[in-house]
Amino acid sequence: MAQIIKVLIPRPVWQGYDYMLPDSLSSIVVGARVRVPFGPTNVVAIVVEVATRTEHTGHLRAVDKVLDQRCILSADLVRLANWLASYYHCPIGTVVETMLPTDVLRGRPMFVEPDFEWQIVAQEQAVEFKRAKRQQEVWTLLIKHGAIPDVELRKLGVVRNVLNTMENKGLIRRVPLFPAYKFEARGIKPTQEQELAIDGIRAALDSFGVHVLDGVTGSGKTEVYIRVIKEILDQGKQVLVLVPEIALTPQTANHFRDRFGNVAVLHSMRTNLQRFEVWCKVACGEHRLVLGTRSAIFTPFKDLGLIVVDEEHDTSYKQADSLRYSARDAAIVRAHDLNIPVILGSATLSLETVENINRKKYRRYQLSARPGVAKLPKFQLLDIRGQILQGGMCHSLIEIMRDHLDRKGQVLVLINRRGFALSLICRDCGRPANCQDCDVRLTLHEYPRRELRCHYCDRRYELPAACPDCSSTRLVSVGAATQRVVETLNEAFPDVPVRRIDRDALNTNRKLEQTFEAMQQPSRCILVGTQMLAKGHHLPNVTLVAVLRADVGFFSPDFRAAERTAQLIVQVAGRAGRAEREGEVWIQTLDPEHTHLESLAQSGYAGFVKTELISRKSARLPPYSHMALLRAEGANSEEVSEFLEQLLKEVQFTSTDKLGPIPAPIPRLNNRWRCQAALVDSNRKRLHESLAMIARTSVQRSKIRWSIDVDPMDMS
Ligand code: ADP
Ligand code: ZN
Ligand code: ZN
């Protein structure tokens, strides 16, 4: 009887498909790739089951070609794919497409063998090769050199058959050329708190558990990861370390390389081929320590023993389109499935994680101090009500900077907006310059050229000579952004170098690295930048961090904005005072009595978390409820809103709360109208039942694009 196989197809389809396996293609392995006809073309698909029966009633098409003799999507990754599809209400085909590297989807042959060398089994043996001249040659070579890597022998023209025959005769054997892992202590002796965390996690390495490393900035979380990782590598198992962004990777990768001698790096900026190679080498067990960004969570491992998620609060772990998954949450699901531990680390834990600690689902280890003499900086509020600002800064802030610079300290200025000014406004009628395609104000840029830019669709405009409404020529720029701050500081401190860090100034990681490297020298300088400043660099000479306008995030309608703002301020503040000299953090604000600012100033991030959790609880927002956002966009705003209305009708009789539809915070983007609706439920299962009904809706409108975002990180 002909065999039937069930496959997953990397196309936006909701289910698997059945195909017939012709007798000519007899052997097939679950998890292997096949080429199958799909619609008018052939596609590469993954076999998930071999069966003899099918529910499919029509004619079954036949498999065209078998591409692998071995499993490339292991059973645990197939389980993860199914979880992702059902949790994020995403077509299983899209999930598979997201999980696999491009070259795998294109059918490139996988190399599955780790590099190895050939050695002679017993030297003293007297061997007669008679007419096997090729074998004699190999033997002589091996006697002479002791061991020779397989690739080298092949370069000399030795064919695999010869080697296999000799291996079968018991003359030679393969010895894997795994990169060896060493361990360098580098003279670091863990502090008592680090020791407690290391011992606690070490005692629980043989089963699932979520261990949270709640350590202030600079407290040495990495050292804890390193000691635990060593243990797992010593057991011969593999480790995955996730980091949020590429900007972090060069430094972190070098650090791991320095301590272990070896680390494989996986991130989206590498070429397809590079990613494919690392992927293969992890799959066959050759690489055992892997450092990667979000999608590295889909790497196949031979024997994974631990997952570390550094900066677990970071929103870049959440993918914003297609499969809207959280790599942190997927890491926990994968670890649970494999029954291995996971470590989440951060100085500014997400409120979800804090709540899971409170509910005793996760275990917390605290690192409350920096090792050695380094102290945490103090937060202070600078009331700017009624004060004249120059380039967004009040006079006393400039004087505080002068004081630090005079004492040879370095200064960081956080202003989370790139460009020169937030907007251009008519002084006579008040009309702001808006983007023609989006409902947003244009940002004024002075460098590299003077123009207005839309930060959402990237459209650029010449500066208008006059107001289009009242023809006034009195157009003024308001709200300082990075370029303006730099200009003002250049005037105030003509002999101090002022550097800028934002997406416009630094479009390559190399430049970012260079700027941070230059600041390792103990010379006076000022660094002005956006949130890019927050990323884990050590700047031992910084003694002052000034925060401009960051507190506007506390007034945003997005319920997560306060959390993100507090995290940003605390992370940037954490750059200060990393060496002997104590650091200061000054936050300029128009609202010094704001609860969030007061709690931050008085008791740091922990203080903020306490007050914010109370307000989330009373508003029944996550983590005290579960949320999903429905987003829709189209050419006409009424149609879009009416479409969402229809979607919500699908769940009108469920007890899930429905909010909306309402226009999105930016109602028009790229000339498309955007609306959203939220579903909120205290019961996760019930929410997912509602979402399943919506996902399978028959309601359709041509030209309206819509999506479901489970656990949305960004409400815009
Ligand atoms: P975090 O990731 O918690 O912000 P890091 O892991 O970057 O902090 O550590 C901050 C600095 O402290 C690093 O330079 C690290 O080498 C150093 N460090 C960590 N642990 C110790 C220790 N026990 N003794 C001395 N220095 C340490
Ligand atoms: Zn006007
Ligand atoms: Zn625009």
XYZ file of C-alpha atoms and ligand atoms in Angstrom:
745
model
C 0.000 0.000 0.000
C 1.219 3.460 -0.821
C 2.348 5.550 2.105
C 0.744 8.843 2.944
C 2.661 11.658 4.549
C 1.388 14.705 6.375
C 3.444 17.836 5.853
C 3.652 21.437 7.018
C 3.900 23.950 4.218
C 5.727 27.244 4.798
C 2.955 29.374 3.329
C 0.189 31.293 5.152
C -2.060 28.254 5.549
C -3.877 27.126 8.666
C -3.457 23.379 8.374
C -1.129 20.616 7.267
C -1.531 18.767 3.965
C -1.484 15.122 2.937
C 0.532 13.740 0.043
C 1.161 10.366 -1.438
C 4.630 8.938 -1.245
C 5.287 6.973 -4.439
C 6.946 3.582 -4.006
C 9.989 4.893 -5.833
C 10.647 7.189 -2.859
C 10.372 4.539 -0.227
C 12.138 5.642 2.910
C 11.077 8.786 4.681
C 11.939 10.214 8.073
C 9.613 12.342 10.174
C 11.026 15.860 10.340
C 12.728 15.644 6.930
C 12.102 18.006 4.031
C 10.298 16.996 0.872
C 9.455 18.863 -2.281
C 5.752 18.769 -3.044
C 3.450 20.340 -5.603
C 1.396 23.123 -4.031
C -0.934 25.111 -6.223
C 0.850 25.842 -9.460
C 4.376 25.445 -8.035
C 6.565 23.152 -6.009
C 7.409 24.020 -2.405
C 9.711 22.647 0.257
C 7.662 21.133 3.083
C 8.350 19.381 6.378
C 7.126 15.852 7.064
C 5.351 15.608 10.424
C 3.718 12.202 10.135
C 3.855 9.063 8.051
C 0.471 7.349 7.810
C -1.467 4.836 5.786
C -4.789 6.631 5.827
C -6.042 10.101 5.074
C -9.200 12.052 5.828
C -8.739 13.829 2.571
C -11.337 12.551 0.120
C -10.159 13.881 -3.223
C -7.157 12.942 -5.248
C -3.859 13.100 -3.354
C -0.922 14.639 -5.142
C 2.393 12.854 -5.001
C 5.620 13.908 -3.347
C 8.070 15.102 -5.952
C 11.336 14.589 -4.122
C 12.705 13.641 -0.720
C 15.318 16.193 0.337
C 16.688 14.803 3.603
C 17.482 11.391 4.936
C 17.259 12.707 8.459
C 15.084 14.836 10.670
C 15.744 18.556 10.384
C 12.737 19.863 12.313
C 12.881 17.899 15.527
C 9.782 16.786 17.372
C 10.256 19.419 20.060
C 10.326 22.197 17.473
C 7.189 20.822 15.845
C 5.516 20.940 19.267
C 6.748 24.515 19.689
C 5.359 25.380 16.241
C 1.963 24.029 17.217
C 2.001 25.980 20.445
C 2.944 29.204 18.643
C 0.190 28.699 16.072
C -2.491 28.145 18.663
C -1.320 30.743 21.198
C -0.759 33.553 18.703
C -3.630 32.484 16.417
C -1.301 32.439 13.480
C -1.398 30.037 10.511
C 0.856 27.053 11.200
C 2.443 27.539 7.776
C 3.487 31.090 8.698
C 4.943 29.751 11.937
C 7.080 27.225 10.061
C 8.161 29.930 7.624
C 9.246 32.147 10.534
C 11.096 29.376 12.320
C 13.281 28.060 9.511
C 16.252 29.874 7.944
C 15.778 30.937 4.332
C 18.276 28.401 3.015
C 16.476 25.570 4.751
C 13.225 26.696 3.118
C 14.970 26.820 -0.237
C 16.017 23.211 0.128
C 19.765 23.703 0.517
C 21.296 20.409 1.637
C 22.083 20.383 5.326
C 25.449 19.288 6.481
C 24.789 17.192 9.456
C 28.128 15.864 10.466
C 30.341 17.790 12.798
C 33.909 18.200 11.588
C 36.065 15.244 12.592
C 39.498 13.774 12.074
C 40.695 10.251 11.366
C 43.005 8.394 13.714
C 44.628 4.979 13.611
C 43.056 2.530 16.033
C 46.093 0.363 16.850
C 49.484 1.487 15.603
C 51.436 -1.634 16.448
C 49.155 -3.763 14.297
C 50.902 -5.103 11.227
C 48.576 -4.493 8.349
C 48.660 -5.951 4.876
C 46.940 -3.920 2.222
C 47.928 -6.044 -0.784
C 46.254 -4.416 -3.742
C 44.383 -1.742 -1.816
C 46.820 0.957 -2.763
C 44.582 3.808 -1.700
C 44.187 2.356 1.767
C 47.924 1.886 2.011
C 48.461 5.544 1.204
C 45.998 6.713 3.859
C 47.568 4.387 6.381
C 51.044 5.726 5.705
C 49.837 9.293 5.988
C 48.117 8.606 9.265
C 51.133 6.816 10.705
C 53.216 9.830 9.802
C 50.872 12.534 11.122
C 48.991 10.753 13.891
C 45.632 12.278 13.019
C 44.304 14.088 9.944
C 41.052 16.035 9.630
C 38.564 14.479 7.243
C 38.432 17.609 5.089
C 42.204 17.518 4.632
C 42.177 13.901 3.485
C 39.405 14.685 1.036
C 41.439 17.579 -0.328
C 44.204 15.077 -1.032
C 41.733 13.189 -3.174
C 40.905 10.379 -0.755
C 37.330 9.275 -1.353
C 34.920 8.561 1.461
C 34.529 4.913 0.440
C 38.157 4.138 1.160
C 37.896 5.656 4.614
C 34.634 3.895 5.379
C 36.096 0.538 4.397
C 39.067 1.083 6.664
C 36.754 2.131 9.449
C 34.668 -1.007 9.003
C 37.812 -3.118 9.207
C 38.512 -1.492 12.560
C 41.739 0.112 11.348
C 40.862 3.759 11.785
C 38.274 5.761 13.662
C 36.676 9.193 13.565
C 37.277 11.628 16.381
C 35.038 14.690 16.477
C 36.763 18.049 16.155
C 34.356 19.836 18.465
C 35.556 23.247 19.401
C 36.706 22.744 22.950
C 35.312 24.923 25.696
C 37.673 26.200 28.332
C 36.795 28.251 31.337
C 38.647 31.380 32.407
C 37.825 32.727 35.840
C 39.683 35.972 35.010
C 40.310 36.523 38.691
C 36.652 37.179 39.437
C 35.428 35.878 42.746
C 31.635 35.876 42.936
C 30.108 38.084 45.595
C 27.929 36.567 48.270
C 24.754 37.467 46.388
C 26.137 36.070 43.137
C 27.153 32.919 44.990
C 23.614 32.491 46.323
C 22.153 32.798 42.832
C 24.731 30.466 41.272
C 24.248 27.809 43.936
C 20.470 28.098 43.836
C 20.257 27.671 40.077
C 22.948 24.965 40.011
C 20.940 22.898 42.442
C 18.002 22.891 40.014
C 19.648 22.207 36.676
C 18.064 18.865 35.957
C 14.496 20.029 35.501
C 12.300 22.880 34.343
C 12.187 26.017 36.431
C 12.202 29.753 35.769
C 14.999 31.475 37.669
C 14.852 35.243 37.689
C 18.022 37.219 38.199
C 16.811 40.551 39.506
C 20.060 42.493 39.584
C 20.593 46.232 39.486
C 22.586 47.630 36.558
C 26.231 46.633 36.828
C 25.622 44.053 39.547
C 27.286 41.259 37.606
C 24.398 39.247 36.216
C 26.613 38.066 33.370
C 29.014 36.476 35.852
C 26.127 34.433 37.244
C 25.090 33.295 33.757
C 28.701 32.371 33.008
C 29.127 30.199 36.099
C 25.884 28.354 35.478
C 26.645 27.956 31.761
C 30.009 26.411 32.652
C 28.214 23.724 34.614
C 25.978 22.834 31.658
C 28.894 22.805 29.188
C 30.807 20.552 31.577
C 27.900 18.130 31.377
C 28.368 18.083 27.591
C 25.064 19.849 26.951
C 24.206 22.944 24.928
C 23.260 26.453 26.051
C 21.275 29.190 24.329
C 21.734 32.806 25.441
C 19.216 35.288 24.058
C 20.035 38.994 23.914
C 17.640 41.710 22.770
C 19.467 43.560 20.064
C 22.293 43.403 17.693
C 23.938 46.495 19.168
C 24.563 44.449 22.284
C 26.047 41.463 20.567
C 29.642 42.395 19.678
C 30.507 43.242 23.267
C 28.606 40.342 24.756
C 29.959 37.886 22.198
C 33.528 38.981 22.909
C 32.928 38.588 26.594
C 31.692 35.010 26.211
C 34.498 34.224 23.788
C 37.016 35.504 26.308
C 35.616 33.329 29.080
C 34.808 30.122 27.171
C 37.086 30.378 24.152
C 34.188 29.898 21.788
C 30.679 31.091 21.069
C 28.418 30.792 18.026
C 26.502 33.937 17.129
C 23.094 33.999 15.446
C 21.377 37.225 14.499
C 19.404 38.620 11.618
C 22.210 40.798 10.251
C 24.271 37.817 9.228
C 23.947 36.468 5.721
C 21.543 33.638 5.024
C 24.441 31.284 4.470
C 26.160 32.210 7.734
C 22.938 31.649 9.625
C 22.400 28.348 7.876
C 25.882 27.141 8.766
C 25.549 28.007 12.432
C 22.108 26.411 12.440
C 23.506 23.148 11.044
C 26.429 23.100 13.435
C 24.171 23.609 16.420
C 21.826 20.899 15.177
C 24.588 18.334 14.974
C 25.949 19.303 18.365
C 29.186 20.869 17.202
C 28.388 24.302 18.641
C 27.348 24.057 22.231
C 27.232 27.704 23.292
C 24.971 29.881 21.147
C 24.324 33.596 21.514
C 21.483 35.041 19.507
C 18.666 37.506 19.106
C 14.917 36.809 19.016
C 14.676 34.181 16.280
C 17.557 32.149 17.736
C 14.900 30.603 19.977
C 13.995 28.444 16.941
C 17.459 26.908 16.579
C 17.432 23.116 16.629
C 19.622 21.744 19.415
C 20.860 18.244 19.859
C 20.956 18.388 23.624
C 19.862 21.733 25.010
C 20.438 22.075 28.744
C 19.740 25.739 29.547
C 18.233 28.914 28.080
C 19.269 32.367 29.332
C 17.156 35.406 28.414
C 19.157 38.546 29.152
C 17.262 41.855 29.578
C 14.037 39.879 29.634
C 11.945 43.091 29.790
C 13.137 44.283 26.383
C 10.327 44.749 23.873
C 12.493 43.690 20.952
C 11.858 40.103 22.060
C 8.362 40.602 20.658
C 8.041 40.393 16.889
C 5.822 43.147 15.541
C 4.473 41.507 12.400
C 3.556 38.185 10.837
C 4.009 35.742 13.748
C 3.696 38.174 16.691
C 5.536 36.017 19.192
C 7.536 36.804 22.282
C 10.898 35.033 22.261
C 11.021 35.227 26.052
C 7.695 33.445 26.393
C 8.601 30.958 23.685
C 11.828 30.274 25.620
C 9.830 29.410 28.718
C 7.503 27.150 26.741
C 10.446 25.416 25.072
C 12.280 24.970 28.367
C 9.153 23.519 29.957
C 8.723 21.118 27.065
C 12.367 19.977 27.302
C 12.285 19.955 31.102
C 15.304 22.237 31.405
C 15.866 25.442 33.398
C 15.605 28.962 32.050
C 17.164 32.110 33.519
C 15.552 35.515 32.994
C 17.758 38.457 33.893
C 17.169 42.194 34.106
C 17.661 45.296 36.218
C 14.170 46.386 35.229
C 11.989 43.293 35.206
C 8.787 43.338 33.194
C 5.671 43.587 35.339
C 4.579 40.182 34.025
C 7.716 38.610 35.432
C 7.379 40.449 38.757
C 3.823 39.181 39.068
C 4.936 35.622 38.298
C 7.487 35.933 41.088
C 4.796 37.199 43.444
C 2.647 34.208 42.525
C 5.614 31.938 43.283
C 5.705 30.581 39.754
C 9.207 31.941 39.208
C 12.062 31.981 41.637
C 13.867 35.280 42.272
C 17.535 35.870 43.051
C 18.511 39.408 43.868
C 21.755 41.213 43.209
C 21.230 44.454 45.073
C 24.682 46.007 44.799
C 27.542 46.421 42.393
C 30.666 44.410 43.126
C 33.593 46.379 44.477
C 33.416 50.074 45.140
C 30.984 51.094 42.391
C 27.783 52.583 43.769
C 24.352 52.985 42.249
C 23.579 56.553 41.214
C 21.033 58.696 43.059
C 17.931 60.008 41.246
C 17.022 63.653 41.588
C 14.187 65.659 40.076
C 14.748 69.050 38.509
C 11.600 71.194 38.536
C 11.495 73.287 35.353
C 8.096 74.913 35.849
C 8.327 78.571 34.900
C 11.941 78.278 33.792
C 13.364 79.359 30.483
C 14.768 76.425 28.549
C 17.625 76.612 26.133
C 17.800 73.731 23.716
C 15.479 71.881 26.051
C 17.660 72.391 29.124
C 17.288 74.740 32.072
C 20.121 76.902 33.327
C 20.724 74.909 36.498
C 21.125 71.690 34.523
C 23.840 73.328 32.419
C 25.574 74.377 35.643
C 25.361 70.841 37.054
C 26.976 69.610 33.839
C 29.712 72.237 34.111
C 30.474 71.030 37.595
C 30.841 67.403 36.485
C 32.924 68.328 33.443
C 35.194 70.489 35.611
C 35.838 67.459 37.762
C 36.752 65.465 34.618
C 33.535 63.496 34.593
C 31.671 62.491 31.441
C 28.025 63.412 30.869
C 25.172 61.486 29.237
C 22.064 63.317 28.060
C 18.968 61.260 27.258
C 16.472 62.873 24.922
C 14.330 60.265 23.288
C 13.682 62.006 20.009
C 15.991 62.247 17.033
C 16.124 65.281 14.766
C 16.406 68.978 15.582
C 12.922 69.932 16.748
C 9.745 67.993 17.409
C 7.682 70.179 15.127
C 7.398 73.321 13.077
C 4.475 75.566 14.018
C 2.946 78.735 12.621
C 3.295 81.411 15.250
C 0.209 83.265 14.016
C -2.427 80.577 13.569
C -0.824 77.679 15.436
C -0.933 75.222 12.557
C 1.750 72.522 12.808
C 3.427 71.012 9.757
C 1.929 67.555 9.271
C 2.784 64.641 7.033
C 0.484 64.436 4.031
C 0.224 60.660 4.277
C 0.078 60.200 8.052
C -1.622 61.890 10.977
C 1.633 62.907 12.603
C 3.633 66.067 12.997
C 6.787 66.366 10.973
C 10.136 66.510 12.703
C 12.568 69.235 11.745
C 16.081 68.014 10.869
C 19.073 70.327 10.446
C 21.648 67.647 9.677
C 22.772 66.342 7.261
C 20.409 68.746 5.520
C 17.627 71.039 6.566
C 14.276 69.355 5.936
C 11.085 68.096 7.513
C 10.761 64.362 7.974
C 7.973 62.000 8.838
C 9.350 59.514 11.348
C 6.642 57.020 10.490
C 6.650 56.764 6.688
C 10.052 58.433 6.203
C 8.684 60.900 3.637
C 10.770 64.087 3.460
C 9.684 67.653 2.736
C 11.308 70.973 1.910
C 10.784 73.606 4.566
C 7.751 75.712 3.615
C 8.353 79.430 3.148
C 4.994 80.328 4.646
C 2.056 78.810 6.504
C -0.333 77.129 4.022
C -3.332 78.321 6.104
C -2.641 81.969 6.912
C 0.438 82.689 4.770
C 2.379 83.900 7.782
C 6.124 83.504 7.436
C 6.656 83.300 11.164
C 7.244 79.561 11.394
C 8.952 78.432 14.592
C 10.428 75.159 15.675
C 9.357 73.828 19.054
C 10.536 71.001 21.297
C 14.247 70.234 21.290
C 15.463 66.929 19.873
C 18.980 65.456 19.799
C 20.517 67.768 17.155
C 19.286 70.902 18.929
C 20.608 69.684 22.280
C 24.022 69.053 20.719
C 24.042 72.528 19.205
C 23.195 74.167 22.522
C 25.837 72.177 24.387
C 28.460 73.051 21.775
C 27.774 76.712 22.495
C 27.785 76.254 26.263
C 30.954 74.121 26.329
C 33.033 75.095 23.278
C 36.088 73.145 24.408
C 34.292 69.877 25.219
C 33.574 67.299 22.512
C 29.856 66.574 22.196
C 28.851 63.340 20.483
C 25.444 62.295 19.284
C 23.938 58.808 19.290
C 20.709 58.223 17.410
C 19.612 56.329 14.358
C 20.548 59.208 12.042
C 24.034 59.718 13.420
C 24.930 56.064 13.752
C 23.568 53.784 11.173
C 26.088 51.065 11.729
C 26.975 49.089 14.792
C 30.593 49.741 14.104
C 30.126 53.485 14.632
C 28.207 52.838 17.808
C 31.028 50.674 19.080
C 33.602 53.318 18.178
C 31.729 56.029 20.042
C 31.432 53.894 23.148
C 35.054 52.827 22.857
C 36.247 56.435 22.625
C 34.447 57.113 25.876
C 36.468 54.495 27.703
C 39.262 57.122 27.855
C 38.975 59.294 30.944
C 38.672 62.577 29.043
C 35.865 65.099 29.315
C 32.984 64.662 26.897
C 29.228 64.794 26.525
C 27.159 62.123 24.829
C 23.648 63.067 23.699
C 21.366 60.301 22.573
C 18.074 58.492 22.305
C 17.189 55.167 23.899
C 20.241 53.704 22.147
C 22.127 54.989 25.191
C 20.409 52.478 27.416
C 22.019 49.454 25.834
C 24.332 47.603 28.161
C 27.628 49.403 27.690
C 30.116 50.098 30.386
C 31.019 53.752 30.564
C 33.181 53.924 33.688
C 33.894 57.649 33.380
C 30.307 58.841 33.245
C 29.331 60.598 36.463
C 26.207 62.459 35.343
C 23.096 61.339 33.481
C 20.583 64.020 32.521
C 17.104 63.028 31.402
C 15.185 65.480 29.208
C 11.528 65.019 28.318
C 11.662 61.289 28.988
C 8.921 61.625 31.549
C 6.370 62.453 28.809
C 6.014 58.679 28.553
C 4.264 58.765 31.919
C 1.384 60.668 30.320
C 0.891 58.434 27.288
C -2.457 56.699 26.675
C -0.613 53.415 26.033
C -0.869 51.531 29.308
C 2.604 50.059 28.883
C 4.287 53.399 28.213
C 4.905 54.139 31.892
C 6.656 50.800 32.338
C 8.823 51.369 29.276
C 9.662 54.905 30.373
C 10.712 53.813 33.839
C 12.836 51.024 32.338
C 14.492 53.431 29.938
C 15.311 55.982 32.636
C 16.665 53.348 35.015
C 18.726 51.641 32.294
C 20.283 54.902 31.117
C 20.871 55.950 34.705
C 22.664 52.640 35.128
C 25.423 53.836 32.792
C 26.565 56.276 35.471
C 28.881 55.668 38.399
C 30.200 52.345 37.214
C 33.652 52.954 38.643
C 34.975 54.567 41.814
C 33.150 57.828 41.310
C 29.587 58.012 42.419
C 27.096 58.994 39.752
C 24.178 61.403 39.720
C 20.976 61.273 37.694
C 18.913 64.410 37.133
C 15.447 64.199 35.623
C 14.049 67.456 34.259
C 10.289 67.582 34.646
C 7.244 69.828 34.575
C 5.469 67.567 37.021
C 7.773 66.760 39.944
C 4.877 65.548 42.060
C 3.907 62.818 39.612
C 3.644 59.516 41.508
C 5.862 57.629 39.106
C 8.630 60.199 39.303
C 8.386 60.437 43.060
C 8.563 56.694 43.531
C 11.442 56.402 41.062
C 13.370 59.134 42.878
C 12.663 57.739 46.317
C 12.950 54.005 45.836
C 14.143 53.378 42.295
C 12.627 50.852 39.911
C 11.221 48.703 42.717
C 9.290 51.733 43.958
C 7.873 52.343 40.514
C 6.854 48.693 40.128
C 4.936 48.778 43.378
C 2.797 51.793 42.470
C 2.325 50.721 38.869
C 1.173 47.216 39.806
C -1.479 48.738 42.052
C -2.850 50.854 39.232
C -2.760 47.956 36.740
C -4.664 45.848 39.224
C -7.383 48.399 39.782
C -7.744 48.943 36.025
C -7.713 45.167 35.461
C -4.923 45.452 32.949
C -2.125 42.907 32.344
C -0.580 41.207 34.282
C -3.940 41.037 36.071
C -5.793 40.166 32.894
C -4.978 38.801 29.473
C -5.184 40.977 26.424
C -5.195 40.727 22.660
C -5.346 43.577 20.205
C -7.179 43.424 16.891
C -5.716 45.845 14.378
C -7.238 46.668 11.016
C -6.361 49.087 8.263
C -7.833 50.125 4.952
C -8.473 52.979 2.573
C -11.587 54.206 4.348
C -11.922 54.757 8.084
C -15.642 53.916 8.372
C -15.138 50.664 6.531
C -12.270 49.688 8.775
C -14.205 50.462 11.918
C -17.271 48.666 10.629
C -15.163 45.631 9.789
C -13.861 45.396 13.358
C -17.434 45.809 14.577
C -18.304 42.704 12.530
C -15.382 40.764 13.953
C -16.488 41.581 17.485
C -19.985 40.288 16.658
C -18.426 36.840 16.340
C -17.791 36.897 20.077
C -20.763 38.984 21.183
C -22.148 36.219 23.400
C -18.911 35.450 25.191
C -18.009 37.056 28.488
C -14.681 38.359 27.192
C -14.531 42.159 27.474
C -14.543 43.951 24.164
C -13.129 47.446 23.910
C -13.552 49.450 20.743
C -13.342 49.688 17.858
C -11.546 52.989 18.182
C -9.168 54.818 15.883
C -5.532 53.812 16.468
C -3.313 56.347 18.285
C -2.015 57.261 14.844
C -5.281 57.025 12.885
C -3.716 57.351 9.443
C -0.365 55.984 8.339
C 0.870 55.875 4.739
C -2.602 56.949 3.743
C -4.205 53.926 5.300
C -6.801 54.345 8.028
C -6.222 52.345 11.158
C -8.579 51.156 13.873
C -8.227 48.751 16.733
C -10.202 46.825 19.290
C -9.010 45.042 22.390
C -10.199 41.810 23.949
C -9.544 41.460 27.653
C -10.283 38.536 29.907
C -9.259 37.515 33.394
C -9.295 33.934 32.169
C -6.657 33.099 29.607
C -8.428 30.051 28.262
C -11.617 31.984 27.689
C -9.716 34.728 25.876
C -8.190 32.157 23.566
C -11.551 30.582 22.832
C -12.810 34.007 21.798
C -9.732 34.621 19.695
C -10.137 31.265 17.973
C -13.648 32.248 16.907
C -12.340 35.499 15.491
C -9.366 33.874 13.800
C -11.710 31.497 11.969
C -14.153 34.214 11.025
C -15.783 34.221 7.645
C -16.105 37.999 7.773
C -14.014 39.384 4.966
C -13.482 42.697 3.299
C -11.302 43.058 0.324
C -8.491 45.548 0.842
C -8.761 45.501 4.614
C -5.734 44.047 6.328
C -6.101 42.914 9.868
C -4.237 41.002 12.547
C -4.466 39.557 16.019
C -1.746 40.533 18.485
C -1.729 38.419 21.641
C 0.001 40.057 24.632
C 0.586 43.287 22.666
C 3.672 45.253 23.684
C 2.851 48.323 21.677
C -0.668 49.677 21.477
C -0.055 51.942 18.489
P 25.018 43.647 34.695
O 24.898 42.744 33.502
O 24.368 43.090 35.913
O 24.627 45.065 34.410
P 27.759 43.052 34.377
O 27.548 41.596 34.349
O 28.007 43.759 33.111
O 26.543 43.728 35.099
O 28.950 43.338 35.417
C 29.434 44.618 35.709
C 30.927 44.563 35.911
O 31.251 43.951 37.141
C 31.675 43.784 34.842
O 32.820 44.512 34.474
C 32.066 42.491 35.545
O 33.239 41.934 35.014
C 32.255 42.950 36.961
N 32.011 41.906 37.955
C 30.992 41.029 37.977
N 31.066 40.238 39.082
C 32.159 40.612 39.756
C 32.779 40.181 40.988
N 32.251 39.203 41.700
N 33.896 40.812 41.370
C 34.405 41.817 40.648
N 33.892 42.279 39.503
C 32.782 41.687 39.047
Zn -0.593 80.012 10.047
Zn 4.235 60.069 7.032
